[in-house]
Amino acid sequence: MGKILVVGSLNMDFVVNVKHMPQVGETLLADSLEFIPGGKGANQAYALGKLGADVTMLGAVGNDSYGDIQIGGLKAVGVDTTHIARIEGVNTGIALINVNQRGDNSIIVVQGANKYVSREYIDKNLKVIEESDIVIFQLEIPIDTVTYAAKKAKGLGKTVILDPAPAPDSIPEELLANVDIIKPNETELVKLTGIEEVDGCMNKAVDTIKKQGVKTVIVTLGGKGSFVSSQNNVVKHISTQDVKVIDTTAAGDSFIASMALYLSKGKDIMSAVEFANHVASISVTRKGAQSSMPSMEEVEKYISELGLGKQR
C-alpha cells in the first residue's frame, strides 16, 4: 500500500439543520446546531485514516481550541499530523453548513488559517511530498499554493488528484496540466466548463477538461453513481445502490479518499471508483462529516450484504 498525502483545509463545521434552505430575506428557526470537525482536506485525511490508509496531512489551523480538536481527531484515526502548521493570532477555518430534511446542503467557508498554506509552507514540507505516492488537493486553500504544490508533486512523479471544490470560475491551466485525476460533481462541472446541460453533453464537458491536460475525469452524480473518462479514453458509467440519504456533506470527501486508497493498493481506476461509490453510499446515510466516515470493516460488511464479495 502506497503513502497518501492530503494537502488542504481544516475547518470547524457549524452545522445548522433546517426544514428547507432559506430564501433571500427569509429568517428560519433551525431544528438544531452542531459543532463538528471538518474541512475538505481534513475530511479526506480522516476518511483515509478510518479506512486504514498510510496518510499524512498538510495544512494549517489556528492556535486555538478548534485547532486542538482538529489535530486530536485526525491523530485518533492514525493520520500523521506532525507537519500541520499552528498560526498565531488567526482562527481555525470555519464552515457554516445548512442541511435540509432531504440531506441536501449549502456551505459557506471562512478560510481563517487555511489562507496561510503558502508556497513557503510547501517548500518547507517538500520532503513529505517526496515520500508520498499519491497527493490529494482541494480548493479551500489558496489556489496559487495548490498550483505550486501540484507542479512540485507532478515533477516528483507523484499521482496528483484534484477535488475542484469549491469550484472557481476557472482553474489555472498550469494546475490542470499537473493533475492526473480530477473529480468534480455535476454543479462543479458546469462551472468549470460553462456547459449548462451536462446531462446530455457529458462527453463534451469532460473532453473540455481533458483537453487542458488532465488524464482522467470522474464526475460524481449523487444517487446516479459516477461517470468516468479514463487516461486511455475508456468511458464508463458506474452505478451505485439506492440508500436512504440523511446528509450529503461528506459524500465527495469520502469518495475521493476511498478512491485514492484503492489506487494506492495498485487497483485500476474503474475498480477504485466502484469501491468509492460504496463508501460514499454509506457516508450519506449518516449525519455529519467525519462522523459519517466508515471503517474498512463497515465497508466490507456493506459490500458483503450486497453480495459483491470482499474488497481489499
mmCIF file of C-alpha atoms in Angstrom:
data_model
loop_
_atom_site.group_PDB
_atom_site.id
_atom_site.type_symbol
_atom_site.label_atom_id
_atom_site.label_comp_id
_atom_site.label_asym_id
_atom_site.label_seq_id
_atom_site.Cartn_x
_atom_site.Cartn_y
_atom_site.Cartn_z
ATOM 1 C CA MET A 1 0.000 0.000 0.000
ATOM 2 C CA GLY A 2 1.400 3.381 -1.015
ATOM 3 C CA LYS A 3 1.617 6.551 1.044
ATOM 4 C CA ILE A 4 -1.101 9.178 0.577
ATOM 5 C CA LEU A 5 -0.682 12.887 1.306
ATOM 6 C CA VAL A 6 -3.623 15.264 1.694
ATOM 7 C CA VAL A 7 -2.813 18.947 1.198
ATOM 8 C CA GLY A 8 -5.791 21.064 2.136
ATOM 9 C CA SER A 9 -8.166 22.708 4.533
ATOM 10 C CA LEU A 10 -9.048 22.117 8.156
ATOM 11 C CA ASN A 11 -12.280 23.746 9.332
ATOM 12 C CA MET A 12 -14.669 23.608 12.227
ATOM 13 C CA ASP A 13 -18.131 22.901 10.828
ATOM 14 C CA PHE A 14 -21.113 24.726 12.303
ATOM 15 C CA VAL A 15 -23.956 22.519 11.046
ATOM 16 C CA VAL A 16 -27.451 24.029 11.110
ATOM 17 C CA ASN A 17 -30.288 21.571 10.489
ATOM 18 C CA VAL A 18 -33.284 23.239 8.818
ATOM 19 C CA LYS A 19 -36.564 22.156 7.233
ATOM 20 C CA HIS A 20 -35.649 23.891 3.978
ATOM 21 C CA MET A 21 -32.931 26.178 2.654
ATOM 22 C CA PRO A 22 -33.610 29.858 3.450
ATOM 23 C CA GLN A 23 -34.544 32.128 0.568
ATOM 24 C CA VAL A 24 -33.144 35.656 0.205
ATOM 25 C CA GLY A 25 -34.575 37.776 3.023
ATOM 26 C CA GLU A 26 -36.073 34.787 4.853
ATOM 27 C CA THR A 27 -35.481 34.086 8.554
ATOM 28 C CA LEU A 28 -35.762 30.464 9.664
ATOM 29 C CA LEU A 29 -35.872 28.730 13.017
ATOM 30 C CA ALA A 30 -33.366 25.868 12.916
ATOM 31 C CA ASP A 31 -34.031 22.405 14.278
ATOM 32 C CA SER A 32 -30.544 22.079 15.793
ATOM 33 C CA LEU A 33 -26.924 23.285 15.734
ATOM 34 C CA GLU A 34 -23.850 21.041 15.858
ATOM 35 C CA PHE A 35 -20.109 21.748 16.034
ATOM 36 C CA ILE A 36 -18.158 19.142 14.053
ATOM 37 C CA PRO A 37 -14.537 18.964 12.805
ATOM 38 C CA GLY A 38 -14.472 19.336 9.014
ATOM 39 C CA GLY A 39 -12.834 20.980 6.026
ATOM 40 C CA LYS A 40 -12.451 19.092 2.761
ATOM 41 C CA GLY A 41 -8.793 18.326 3.375
ATOM 42 C CA ALA A 42 -9.291 17.171 6.954
ATOM 43 C CA ASN A 43 -12.364 15.137 5.998
ATOM 44 C CA GLN A 44 -10.437 13.325 3.283
ATOM 45 C CA ALA A 45 -7.479 12.650 5.576
ATOM 46 C CA TYR A 46 -9.835 11.436 8.312
ATOM 47 C CA ALA A 47 -11.662 9.132 5.893
ATOM 48 C CA LEU A 48 -8.345 7.666 4.756
ATOM 49 C CA GLY A 49 -7.228 7.127 8.342
ATOM 50 C CA LYS A 50 -10.528 5.451 9.217
ATOM 51 C CA LEU A 51 -10.067 3.097 6.245
ATOM 52 C CA GLY A 52 -6.566 2.153 7.418
ATOM 53 C CA ALA A 53 -4.507 4.118 4.887
ATOM 54 C CA ASP A 54 -0.945 5.368 5.405
ATOM 55 C CA VAL A 55 -1.877 9.066 5.310
ATOM 56 C CA THR A 56 -0.278 12.405 6.172
ATOM 57 C CA MET A 57 -1.987 15.810 6.326
ATOM 58 C CA LEU A 58 -0.515 19.171 5.317
ATOM 59 C CA GLY A 59 -2.478 22.290 6.232
ATOM 60 C CA ALA A 60 -2.876 24.977 8.883
ATOM 61 C CA VAL A 61 -5.039 25.685 11.923
ATOM 62 C CA GLY A 62 -5.157 28.499 14.429
ATOM 63 C CA ASN A 63 -3.544 28.215 17.835
ATOM 64 C CA ASP A 64 -6.997 27.770 19.344
ATOM 65 C CA SER A 65 -9.299 25.099 20.747
ATOM 66 C CA TYR A 66 -10.741 24.308 17.313
ATOM 67 C CA GLY A 67 -7.228 23.584 16.069
ATOM 68 C CA ASP A 68 -6.678 21.275 19.045
ATOM 69 C CA ILE A 69 -9.895 19.420 18.225
ATOM 70 C CA GLN A 70 -8.916 19.030 14.571
ATOM 71 C CA ILE A 71 -5.447 17.672 15.236
ATOM 72 C CA GLY A 72 -6.654 15.406 18.030
ATOM 73 C CA GLY A 73 -9.375 13.915 15.851
ATOM 74 C CA LEU A 74 -7.023 13.183 12.964
ATOM 75 C CA LYS A 75 -4.429 11.629 15.265
ATOM 76 C CA ALA A 76 -7.102 9.368 16.731
ATOM 77 C CA VAL A 77 -7.604 7.623 13.368
ATOM 78 C CA GLY A 78 -3.898 7.349 12.582
ATOM 79 C CA VAL A 79 -3.301 10.426 10.412
ATOM 80 C CA ASP A 80 0.228 11.873 10.630
ATOM 81 C CA THR A 81 -0.398 15.470 11.762
ATOM 82 C CA THR A 82 3.251 16.316 12.516
ATOM 83 C CA HIS A 83 3.503 18.905 9.760
ATOM 84 C CA ILE A 84 0.216 20.788 10.288
ATOM 85 C CA ALA A 85 1.065 24.446 10.982
ATOM 86 C CA ARG A 86 -0.312 26.343 14.001
ATOM 87 C CA ILE A 87 -0.832 30.019 13.112
ATOM 88 C CA GLU A 88 -0.700 32.530 15.977
ATOM 89 C CA GLY A 89 -3.367 35.244 16.065
ATOM 90 C CA VAL A 90 -5.544 33.627 13.390
ATOM 91 C CA ASN A 91 -8.633 31.487 13.908
ATOM 92 C CA THR A 92 -9.001 27.959 12.595
ATOM 93 C CA GLY A 93 -11.131 27.899 9.435
ATOM 94 C CA ILE A 94 -14.898 27.734 9.868
ATOM 95 C CA ALA A 95 -17.616 26.288 7.610
ATOM 96 C CA LEU A 96 -21.256 27.298 8.025
ATOM 97 C CA ILE A 97 -23.360 24.385 6.737
ATOM 98 C CA ASN A 98 -27.120 24.322 6.253
ATOM 99 C CA VAL A 99 -28.614 20.830 5.915
ATOM 100 C CA ASN A 100 -32.272 20.380 4.945
ATOM 101 C CA GLN A 101 -34.570 17.448 5.661
ATOM 102 C CA ARG A 102 -33.641 15.746 2.375
ATOM 103 C CA GLY A 103 -29.977 15.772 3.362
ATOM 104 C CA ASP A 104 -29.019 18.442 0.814
ATOM 105 C CA ASN A 105 -26.541 21.057 1.987
ATOM 106 C CA SER A 106 -25.201 24.522 1.261
ATOM 107 C CA ILE A 107 -21.826 25.607 2.638
ATOM 108 C CA ILE A 108 -20.085 28.934 3.301
ATOM 109 C CA VAL A 109 -16.398 28.780 4.276
ATOM 110 C CA VAL A 110 -14.414 31.332 6.308
ATOM 111 C CA GLN A 111 -10.822 30.421 5.440
ATOM 112 C CA GLY A 112 -9.041 31.562 8.602
ATOM 113 C CA ALA A 113 -5.693 29.766 8.977
ATOM 114 C CA ASN A 114 -6.218 27.973 5.661
ATOM 115 C CA LYS A 115 -5.140 31.178 3.902
ATOM 116 C CA TYR A 116 -1.669 30.709 5.379
ATOM 117 C CA VAL A 117 -0.924 27.493 3.492
ATOM 118 C CA SER A 118 1.652 29.174 1.252
ATOM 119 C CA ARG A 119 4.375 28.337 -1.258
ATOM 120 C CA GLU A 120 6.894 28.767 1.542
ATOM 121 C CA TYR A 121 4.999 26.239 3.658
ATOM 122 C CA ILE A 122 5.061 23.773 0.745
ATOM 123 C CA ASP A 123 8.812 24.262 0.275
ATOM 124 C CA LYS A 124 9.336 23.658 3.992
ATOM 125 C CA ASN A 125 7.477 20.344 3.686
ATOM 126 C CA LEU A 126 8.758 19.220 0.287
ATOM 127 C CA LYS A 127 10.232 16.065 1.831
ATOM 128 C CA VAL A 128 6.723 14.987 2.823
ATOM 129 C CA ILE A 129 5.666 15.200 -0.830
ATOM 130 C CA GLU A 130 8.781 13.293 -1.887
ATOM 131 C CA GLU A 131 7.887 10.451 0.488
ATOM 132 C CA SER A 132 4.297 10.154 -0.791
ATOM 133 C CA ASP A 133 2.878 8.202 -3.729
ATOM 134 C CA ILE A 134 -0.464 9.973 -4.154
ATOM 135 C CA VAL A 135 -1.138 13.644 -3.361
ATOM 136 C CA ILE A 136 -4.704 14.951 -2.993
ATOM 137 C CA PHE A 137 -5.662 18.628 -3.262
ATOM 138 C CA GLN A 138 -8.873 20.654 -2.920
ATOM 139 C CA LEU A 139 -9.515 24.387 -3.379
ATOM 140 C CA GLU A 140 -10.238 25.614 0.160
ATOM 141 C CA ILE A 141 -6.617 26.770 0.459
ATOM 142 C CA PRO A 142 -5.127 29.429 -1.873
ATOM 143 C CA ILE A 143 -5.275 28.211 -5.471
ATOM 144 C CA ASP A 144 -1.812 29.655 -6.104
ATOM 145 C CA THR A 145 -0.465 27.291 -3.436
ATOM 146 C CA VAL A 146 -2.363 24.344 -4.899
ATOM 147 C CA THR A 147 -0.933 25.094 -8.350
ATOM 148 C CA TYR A 148 2.592 25.387 -6.964
ATOM 149 C CA ALA A 149 2.355 22.211 -4.867
ATOM 150 C CA ALA A 150 0.732 20.176 -7.658
ATOM 151 C CA LYS A 151 3.552 21.154 -10.008
ATOM 152 C CA LYS A 152 6.108 20.098 -7.385
ATOM 153 C CA ALA A 153 4.321 16.781 -6.804
ATOM 154 C CA LYS A 154 3.977 16.035 -10.501
ATOM 155 C CA GLY A 155 7.638 16.880 -11.051
ATOM 156 C CA LEU A 156 8.490 14.292 -8.412
ATOM 157 C CA GLY A 157 6.479 11.646 -10.265
ATOM 158 C CA LYS A 158 3.535 11.530 -7.860
ATOM 159 C CA THR A 159 -0.084 10.806 -8.786
ATOM 160 C CA VAL A 160 -1.935 14.106 -8.355
ATOM 161 C CA ILE A 161 -5.672 14.095 -7.567
ATOM 162 C CA LEU A 162 -7.718 17.317 -7.519
ATOM 163 C CA ASP A 163 -11.105 17.812 -5.909
ATOM 164 C CA PRO A 164 -12.135 21.121 -7.580
ATOM 165 C CA ALA A 165 -14.262 22.322 -4.688
ATOM 166 C CA PRO A 166 -15.300 24.954 -4.048
ATOM 167 C CA ALA A 167 -15.319 25.395 -7.837
ATOM 168 C CA PRO A 168 -13.816 28.686 -9.034
ATOM 169 C CA ASP A 169 -14.896 30.396 -12.258
ATOM 170 C CA SER A 170 -11.770 28.951 -13.831
ATOM 171 C CA ILE A 171 -8.818 26.781 -12.855
ATOM 172 C CA PRO A 172 -5.306 27.840 -13.925
ATOM 173 C CA GLU A 173 -4.087 25.888 -16.946
ATOM 174 C CA GLU A 174 -0.814 25.320 -15.102
ATOM 175 C CA LEU A 175 -2.707 23.490 -12.355
ATOM 176 C CA LEU A 176 -4.735 21.279 -14.696
ATOM 177 C CA ALA A 177 -1.590 20.407 -16.651
ATOM 178 C CA ASN A 178 -0.209 18.835 -13.459
ATOM 179 C CA VAL A 179 -3.336 16.905 -12.439
ATOM 180 C CA ASP A 180 -3.734 13.195 -13.166
ATOM 181 C CA ILE A 181 -7.277 12.771 -11.839
ATOM 182 C CA ILE A 182 -9.948 15.430 -11.287
ATOM 183 C CA LYS A 183 -13.271 14.737 -9.549
ATOM 184 C CA PRO A 184 -15.959 17.393 -9.998
ATOM 185 C CA ASN A 185 -19.606 16.856 -9.200
ATOM 186 C CA GLU A 186 -22.257 17.962 -11.714
ATOM 187 C CA THR A 187 -22.517 21.503 -10.339
ATOM 188 C CA GLU A 188 -18.744 21.949 -10.380
ATOM 189 C CA LEU A 189 -18.531 20.515 -13.905
ATOM 190 C CA VAL A 190 -20.988 23.137 -15.176
ATOM 191 C CA LYS A 191 -18.985 25.924 -13.559
ATOM 192 C CA LEU A 192 -15.644 24.641 -14.857
ATOM 193 C CA THR A 193 -16.776 24.064 -18.445
ATOM 194 C CA GLY A 194 -19.563 26.587 -18.986
ATOM 195 C CA ILE A 195 -21.749 23.804 -20.391
ATOM 196 C CA GLU A 196 -25.118 24.209 -18.667
ATOM 197 C CA GLU A 197 -26.835 20.950 -19.657
ATOM 198 C CA VAL A 198 -24.167 18.406 -18.782
ATOM 199 C CA ASP A 199 -26.665 15.523 -18.642
ATOM 200 C CA GLY A 200 -26.908 15.456 -22.419
ATOM 201 C CA CYS A 201 -23.355 16.644 -23.060
ATOM 202 C CA MET A 202 -21.302 14.699 -20.522
ATOM 203 C CA ASN A 203 -18.652 13.591 -23.021
ATOM 204 C CA LYS A 204 -18.294 17.121 -24.363
ATOM 205 C CA ALA A 205 -17.962 18.602 -20.869
ATOM 206 C CA VAL A 206 -15.407 16.005 -19.812
ATOM 207 C CA ASP A 207 -13.407 16.430 -23.025
ATOM 208 C CA THR A 208 -13.271 20.184 -22.360
ATOM 209 C CA ILE A 209 -11.340 19.436 -19.167
ATOM 210 C CA LYS A 210 -9.173 16.682 -20.646
ATOM 211 C CA LYS A 211 -8.016 18.989 -23.434
ATOM 212 C CA GLN A 212 -6.358 21.084 -20.706
ATOM 213 C CA GLY A 213 -4.079 18.223 -19.720
ATOM 214 C CA VAL A 214 -5.987 16.191 -17.134
ATOM 215 C CA LYS A 215 -5.669 12.465 -17.815
ATOM 216 C CA THR A 216 -8.728 11.100 -16.009
ATOM 217 C CA VAL A 217 -12.021 12.856 -15.228
ATOM 218 C CA ILE A 218 -14.509 11.413 -12.751
ATOM 219 C CA VAL A 219 -17.873 13.142 -12.380
ATOM 220 C CA THR A 220 -19.845 12.170 -9.292
ATOM 221 C CA LEU A 221 -23.594 12.089 -9.952
ATOM 222 C CA GLY A 222 -25.052 11.646 -6.475
ATOM 223 C CA GLY A 223 -27.513 8.771 -6.406
ATOM 224 C CA LYS A 224 -26.871 8.113 -10.098
ATOM 225 C CA GLY A 225 -23.306 6.946 -9.451
ATOM 226 C CA SER A 226 -20.239 8.214 -11.313
ATOM 227 C CA PHE A 227 -19.131 8.925 -14.877
ATOM 228 C CA VAL A 228 -15.512 8.014 -15.637
ATOM 229 C CA SER A 229 -13.376 9.013 -18.617
ATOM 230 C CA SER A 230 -10.025 7.323 -18.089
ATOM 231 C CA GLN A 231 -6.496 8.085 -19.228
ATOM 232 C CA ASN A 232 -6.988 5.582 -22.069
ATOM 233 C CA ASN A 233 -10.261 7.279 -23.092
ATOM 234 C CA VAL A 234 -12.327 4.399 -21.749
ATOM 235 C CA VAL A 235 -15.705 5.873 -20.789
ATOM 236 C CA LYS A 236 -17.970 4.180 -18.270
ATOM 237 C CA HIS A 237 -20.945 4.978 -16.067
ATOM 238 C CA ILE A 238 -20.635 3.208 -12.721
ATOM 239 C CA SER A 239 -23.937 2.998 -10.874
ATOM 240 C CA THR A 240 -24.459 2.969 -7.126
ATOM 241 C CA GLN A 241 -27.008 1.482 -4.742
ATOM 242 C CA ASP A 242 -30.157 3.274 -3.621
ATOM 243 C CA VAL A 243 -29.854 4.302 0.018
ATOM 244 C CA LYS A 244 -31.813 6.487 2.427
ATOM 245 C CA VAL A 245 -29.958 9.812 2.322
ATOM 246 C CA ILE A 246 -29.541 11.602 5.651
ATOM 247 C CA ASP A 247 -26.675 14.046 4.998
ATOM 248 C CA THR A 248 -24.566 14.530 1.840
ATOM 249 C CA THR A 249 -21.980 16.828 3.463
ATOM 250 C CA ALA A 250 -19.084 14.361 3.245
ATOM 251 C CA ALA A 251 -20.125 12.344 0.188
ATOM 252 C CA GLY A 252 -17.457 13.847 -2.058
ATOM 253 C CA ASP A 253 -14.752 13.659 0.596
ATOM 254 C CA SER A 254 -15.419 10.006 1.406
ATOM 255 C CA PHE A 255 -15.493 9.229 -2.331
ATOM 256 C CA ILE A 256 -12.153 10.809 -3.183
ATOM 257 C CA ALA A 257 -10.446 9.347 -0.098
ATOM 258 C CA SER A 258 -11.596 5.790 -0.738
ATOM 259 C CA MET A 259 -10.769 6.047 -4.433
ATOM 260 C CA ALA A 260 -7.236 7.176 -3.544
ATOM 261 C CA LEU A 261 -6.893 4.306 -1.071
ATOM 262 C CA TYR A 262 -7.792 1.761 -3.736
ATOM 263 C CA LEU A 263 -5.385 3.339 -6.224
ATOM 264 C CA SER A 264 -2.631 3.207 -3.576
ATOM 265 C CA LYS A 265 -3.165 -0.558 -3.490
ATOM 266 C CA GLY A 266 -2.495 -0.815 -7.219
ATOM 267 C CA LYS A 267 -6.140 -1.206 -8.261
ATOM 268 C CA ASP A 268 -7.391 0.133 -11.613
ATOM 269 C CA ILE A 269 -9.434 3.340 -11.807
ATOM 270 C CA MET A 270 -12.776 1.633 -12.545
ATOM 271 C CA SER A 271 -12.439 -0.673 -9.520
ATOM 272 C CA ALA A 272 -11.397 2.313 -7.401
ATOM 273 C CA VAL A 273 -14.472 4.307 -8.441
ATOM 274 C CA GLU A 274 -16.779 1.362 -7.793
ATOM 275 C CA PHE A 275 -15.306 1.000 -4.296
ATOM 276 C CA ALA A 276 -15.606 4.764 -3.730
ATOM 277 C CA ASN A 277 -19.287 4.668 -4.698
ATOM 278 C CA HIS A 278 -19.876 2.097 -1.949
ATOM 279 C CA VAL A 279 -18.049 4.157 0.679
ATOM 280 C CA ALA A 280 -19.899 7.351 -0.288
ATOM 281 C CA SER A 281 -23.208 5.458 -0.163
ATOM 282 C CA ILE A 282 -22.515 4.569 3.452
ATOM 283 C CA SER A 283 -21.457 8.102 4.410
ATOM 284 C CA VAL A 284 -24.671 9.759 3.167
ATOM 285 C CA THR A 285 -26.774 7.543 5.443
ATOM 286 C CA ARG A 286 -25.155 9.176 8.493
ATOM 287 C CA LYS A 287 -25.117 12.684 9.910
ATOM 288 C CA GLY A 288 -22.044 14.895 9.890
ATOM 289 C CA ALA A 289 -18.775 14.914 8.003
ATOM 290 C CA GLN A 290 -16.023 12.994 9.765
ATOM 291 C CA SER A 291 -18.579 11.216 11.945
ATOM 292 C CA SER A 292 -20.117 9.705 8.798
ATOM 293 C CA MET A 293 -16.894 8.086 7.545
ATOM 294 C CA PRO A 294 -16.976 4.267 7.689
ATOM 295 C CA SER A 295 -14.187 1.903 8.688
ATOM 296 C CA MET A 296 -12.944 -0.768 6.274
ATOM 297 C CA GLU A 297 -14.801 -3.389 8.304
ATOM 298 C CA GLU A 298 -18.057 -1.463 7.865
ATOM 299 C CA VAL A 299 -17.439 -1.114 4.127
ATOM 300 C CA GLU A 300 -16.724 -4.819 3.765
ATOM 301 C CA LYS A 301 -19.906 -5.676 5.668
ATOM 302 C CA TYR A 302 -21.918 -3.351 3.404
ATOM 303 C CA ILE A 303 -20.418 -4.860 0.241
ATOM 304 C CA SER A 304 -20.939 -8.387 1.563
ATOM 305 C CA GLU A 305 -24.611 -7.629 2.180
ATOM 306 C CA LEU A 306 -24.856 -6.525 -1.453
ATOM 307 C CA GLY A 307 -23.480 -9.929 -2.438
ATOM 308 C CA LEU A 308 -20.379 -8.487 -4.121
ATOM 309 C CA GLY A 309 -17.659 -10.229 -2.102
ATOM 310 C CA LYS A 310 -14.789 -8.842 -0.026
ATOM 311 C CA GLN A 311 -12.973 -5.673 -1.107
ATOM 312 C CA ARG A 312 -9.306 -5.371 -0.167
#
